[in-house]
mmCIF file of C-alpha atoms in Angstrom:
data_model
loop_
_atom_site.group_PDB
_atom_site.id
_atom_site.type_symbol
_atom_site.label_atom_id
_atom_site.label_comp_id
_atom_site.label_asym_id
_atom_site.label_seq_id
_atom_site.Cartn_x
_atom_site.Cartn_y
_atom_site.Cartn_z
ATOM 1 C CA UNK N 321 -38.383 15.507 -1.150
ATOM 2 C CA UNK N 322 -37.434 13.287 -4.042
ATOM 3 C CA UNK N 323 -34.089 13.289 -5.833
ATOM 4 C CA UNK N 324 -32.897 10.747 -8.369
ATOM 5 C CA UNK N 325 -29.248 11.338 -9.031
ATOM 6 C CA UNK N 326 -28.771 8.275 -11.189
ATOM 7 C CA UNK N 327 -31.225 5.574 -12.190
ATOM 8 C CA UNK N 328 -29.931 2.190 -11.198
ATOM 9 C CA UNK N 329 -30.622 -0.582 -8.707
ATOM 10 C CA UNK N 330 -28.770 -3.330 -6.884
ATOM 11 C CA UNK N 331 -28.817 -7.084 -6.505
ATOM 12 C CA UNK N 332 -27.512 -9.791 -4.263
ATOM 13 C CA UNK N 333 -25.565 -12.808 -5.419
ATOM 14 C CA UNK N 334 -27.758 -15.783 -6.213
ATOM 15 C CA UNK N 335 -25.108 -18.207 -4.981
ATOM 16 C CA UNK N 336 -25.999 -19.199 -1.434
ATOM 17 C CA UNK N 337 -22.346 -19.428 -0.416
ATOM 18 C CA UNK N 338 -21.714 -15.776 -1.267
ATOM 19 C CA UNK N 339 -25.083 -14.287 -0.330
ATOM 20 C CA UNK N 340 -24.096 -13.301 3.219
ATOM 21 C CA UNK N 341 -20.803 -11.786 2.080
ATOM 22 C CA UNK N 342 -22.593 -9.853 -0.659
ATOM 23 C CA UNK N 343 -25.133 -8.519 1.863
ATOM 24 C CA UNK N 344 -22.382 -7.429 4.239
ATOM 25 C CA UNK N 345 -20.329 -5.850 1.457
ATOM 26 C CA UNK N 346 -23.243 -3.870 0.013
ATOM 27 C CA UNK N 347 -24.532 -2.722 3.371
ATOM 28 C CA UNK N 348 -21.042 -1.685 4.479
ATOM 29 C CA UNK N 349 -20.376 0.076 1.165
ATOM 30 C CA UNK N 350 -23.635 2.024 1.474
ATOM 31 C CA UNK N 351 -22.894 2.905 5.121
ATOM 32 C CA UNK N 352 -19.417 4.214 4.271
ATOM 33 C CA UNK N 353 -20.738 6.240 1.364
ATOM 34 C CA UNK N 354 -23.509 8.033 3.283
ATOM 35 C CA UNK N 355 -21.065 8.701 6.142
ATOM 36 C CA UNK N 356 -18.810 10.449 3.620
ATOM 37 C CA UNK N 357 -21.749 12.704 2.746
ATOM 38 C CA UNK N 358 -22.574 13.238 6.444
ATOM 39 C CA UNK N 359 -19.016 14.503 6.934
ATOM 40 C CA UNK N 360 -19.492 17.030 4.113
ATOM 41 C CA UNK N 361 -17.034 15.266 1.795
ATOM 42 C CA UNK N 362 -19.311 15.643 -1.228
ATOM 43 C CA UNK N 363 -16.540 15.527 -3.813
ATOM 44 C CA UNK N 364 -15.168 12.330 -2.282
ATOM 45 C CA UNK N 365 -18.608 10.705 -2.404
ATOM 46 C CA UNK N 366 -18.672 11.414 -6.155
ATOM 47 C CA UNK N 367 -15.163 9.953 -6.580
ATOM 48 C CA UNK N 368 -16.199 6.826 -4.657
ATOM 49 C CA UNK N 369 -19.270 6.263 -6.862
ATOM 50 C CA UNK N 370 -19.556 4.025 -9.912
ATOM 51 C CA UNK N 371 -18.407 5.267 -13.327
ATOM 52 C CA UNK N 372 -22.023 5.193 -14.543
ATOM 53 C CA UNK N 373 -22.993 7.561 -11.749
ATOM 54 C CA UNK N 374 -20.079 9.845 -12.594
ATOM 55 C CA UNK N 375 -21.093 9.836 -16.267
ATOM 56 C CA UNK N 376 -24.596 11.048 -15.375
ATOM 57 C CA UNK N 377 -23.604 13.905 -13.070
ATOM 58 C CA UNK N 378 -20.404 15.932 -12.868
ATOM 59 C CA UNK N 379 -18.533 16.320 -9.611
ATOM 60 C CA UNK N 380 -19.449 20.021 -9.533
ATOM 61 C CA UNK N 381 -23.162 19.292 -10.132
ATOM 62 C CA UNK N 382 -23.112 16.574 -7.481
ATOM 63 C CA UNK N 383 -21.419 18.821 -4.926
ATOM 64 C CA UNK N 384 -23.864 21.654 -5.606
ATOM 65 C CA UNK N 385 -26.850 19.311 -5.342
ATOM 66 C CA UNK N 386 -25.667 17.926 -2.010
ATOM 67 C CA UNK N 387 -25.006 21.438 -0.697
ATOM 68 C CA UNK N 388 -28.605 22.359 -1.558
ATOM 69 C CA UNK N 389 -29.946 19.201 0.069
ATOM 70 C CA UNK N 390 -27.845 19.813 3.197
ATOM 71 C CA UNK N 391 -29.196 23.370 3.436
ATOM 72 C CA UNK N 392 -32.765 22.021 3.237
ATOM 73 C CA UNK N 393 -32.339 19.078 5.609
ATOM 74 C CA UNK N 394 -29.683 20.213 8.062
ATOM 75 C CA UNK N 395 -27.351 17.883 9.909
ATOM 76 C CA UNK N 396 -28.050 14.149 9.976
ATOM 77 C CA UNK N 397 -29.233 13.192 13.464
ATOM 78 C CA UNK N 398 -30.073 9.505 13.180
ATOM 79 C CA UNK N 399 -29.968 6.879 10.448
ATOM 80 C CA UNK N 400 -31.567 3.477 10.831
ATOM 81 C CA UNK N 401 -31.087 0.657 8.336
ATOM 82 C CA UNK N 402 -34.480 -0.522 7.064
ATOM 83 C CA UNK N 403 -33.976 -2.959 4.214
ATOM 84 C CA UNK N 404 -32.036 -4.230 1.244
ATOM 85 C CA UNK N 405 -33.896 -5.092 -1.917
ATOM 86 C CA UNK N 406 -32.629 -7.023 -4.893
ATOM 87 C CA UNK N 407 -33.669 -5.806 -8.330
ATOM 88 C CA UNK N 408 -32.612 -6.604 -11.859
ATOM 89 C CA UNK N 409 -33.584 -5.875 -15.437
ATOM 90 C CA UNK N 410 -34.426 -2.266 -14.715
ATOM 91 C CA UNK N 411 -35.631 -0.177 -17.652
ATOM 92 C CA UNK N 412 -32.816 2.032 -18.897
ATOM 93 C CA UNK N 413 -30.220 0.437 -16.612
ATOM 94 C CA UNK N 414 -27.237 -1.544 -17.872
ATOM 95 C CA UNK N 415 -27.155 -5.283 -17.322
ATOM 96 C CA UNK N 416 -25.761 -6.180 -13.934
ATOM 97 C CA UNK N 417 -26.421 -6.971 -10.311
ATOM 98 C CA UNK N 418 -28.043 -4.181 -8.306
ATOM 99 C CA UNK N 419 -29.208 -3.639 -4.747
ATOM 100 C CA UNK N 420 -31.209 -0.928 -2.985
ATOM 101 C CA UNK N 421 -30.140 -0.188 0.598
ATOM 102 C CA UNK N 422 -32.856 1.779 2.392
ATOM 103 C CA UNK N 423 -32.530 3.838 5.569
ATOM 104 C CA UNK N 424 -35.010 5.802 7.659
ATOM 105 C CA UNK N 425 -33.108 8.993 8.416
ATOM 106 C CA UNK N 426 -33.773 11.973 10.661
ATOM 107 C CA UNK N 427 -32.217 15.325 9.793
ATOM 108 C CA UNK N 428 -32.436 18.566 11.790
ATOM 109 C CA UNK N 429 -34.943 20.116 9.362
ATOM 110 C CA UNK N 430 -36.422 16.903 7.946
ATOM 111 C CA UNK N 431 -37.223 14.392 10.694
ATOM 112 C CA UNK N 432 -38.588 11.564 8.502
ATOM 113 C CA UNK N 433 -36.687 10.907 5.308
ATOM 114 C CA UNK N 434 -36.389 7.650 3.413
ATOM 115 C CA UNK N 435 -32.853 7.554 2.093
ATOM 116 C CA UNK N 436 -32.021 5.022 -0.627
ATOM 117 C CA UNK N 437 -28.525 4.138 -1.800
ATOM 118 C CA UNK N 438 -28.355 2.132 -5.013
ATOM 119 C CA UNK N 439 -25.316 -0.049 -5.610
ATOM 120 C CA UNK N 440 -24.039 -2.029 -8.570
ATOM 121 C CA UNK N 441 -21.642 -4.950 -8.508
ATOM 122 C CA UNK N 442 -18.488 -4.086 -10.429
ATOM 123 C CA UNK N 443 -16.434 -6.453 -12.581
ATOM 124 C CA UNK N 444 -14.021 -7.081 -9.704
ATOM 125 C CA UNK N 445 -16.883 -8.122 -7.390
ATOM 126 C CA UNK N 446 -16.917 -4.954 -5.292
ATOM 127 C CA UNK N 447 -20.045 -2.827 -4.853
ATOM 128 C CA UNK N 448 -20.177 0.864 -5.801
ATOM 129 C CA UNK N 449 -22.883 3.458 -5.455
ATOM 130 C CA UNK N 450 -24.647 4.203 -8.695
ATOM 131 C CA UNK N 451 -27.687 6.078 -7.402
ATOM 132 C CA UNK N 452 -29.002 7.990 -4.426
ATOM 133 C CA UNK N 453 -32.346 9.496 -3.613
ATOM 134 C CA UNK N 454 -34.294 10.965 -0.739
ATOM 135 C CA UNK N 455 -38.030 10.852 -0.248
#
């Protein structure tokens, strides 16, 4: 199963003094966001996403898409953090710092799913979801 909701990526700060904080912030932001989806708060996950994400998909479209995915996958049983990957200069993506946070996730009806949350660093230094896909 493959779904691109928004095409973006994420990146970690190049300054060694802020690298650990950036890693923690992005990982925590991704964790909170997927937990919102796990709880069925699809509209809230859209509201918590980056403006670029919101510009690419309406709240109604997002909610409907997640309802369809939930019907196909069932309840989330286990999610294991796998990796974070820094990327930049992505074709079609705005300039910025991006990071991919990857999980191996087991759902009731889909026991082996790679779940990727894509974050972008905002102007205030926080990280927001700008993409999400399942494979």
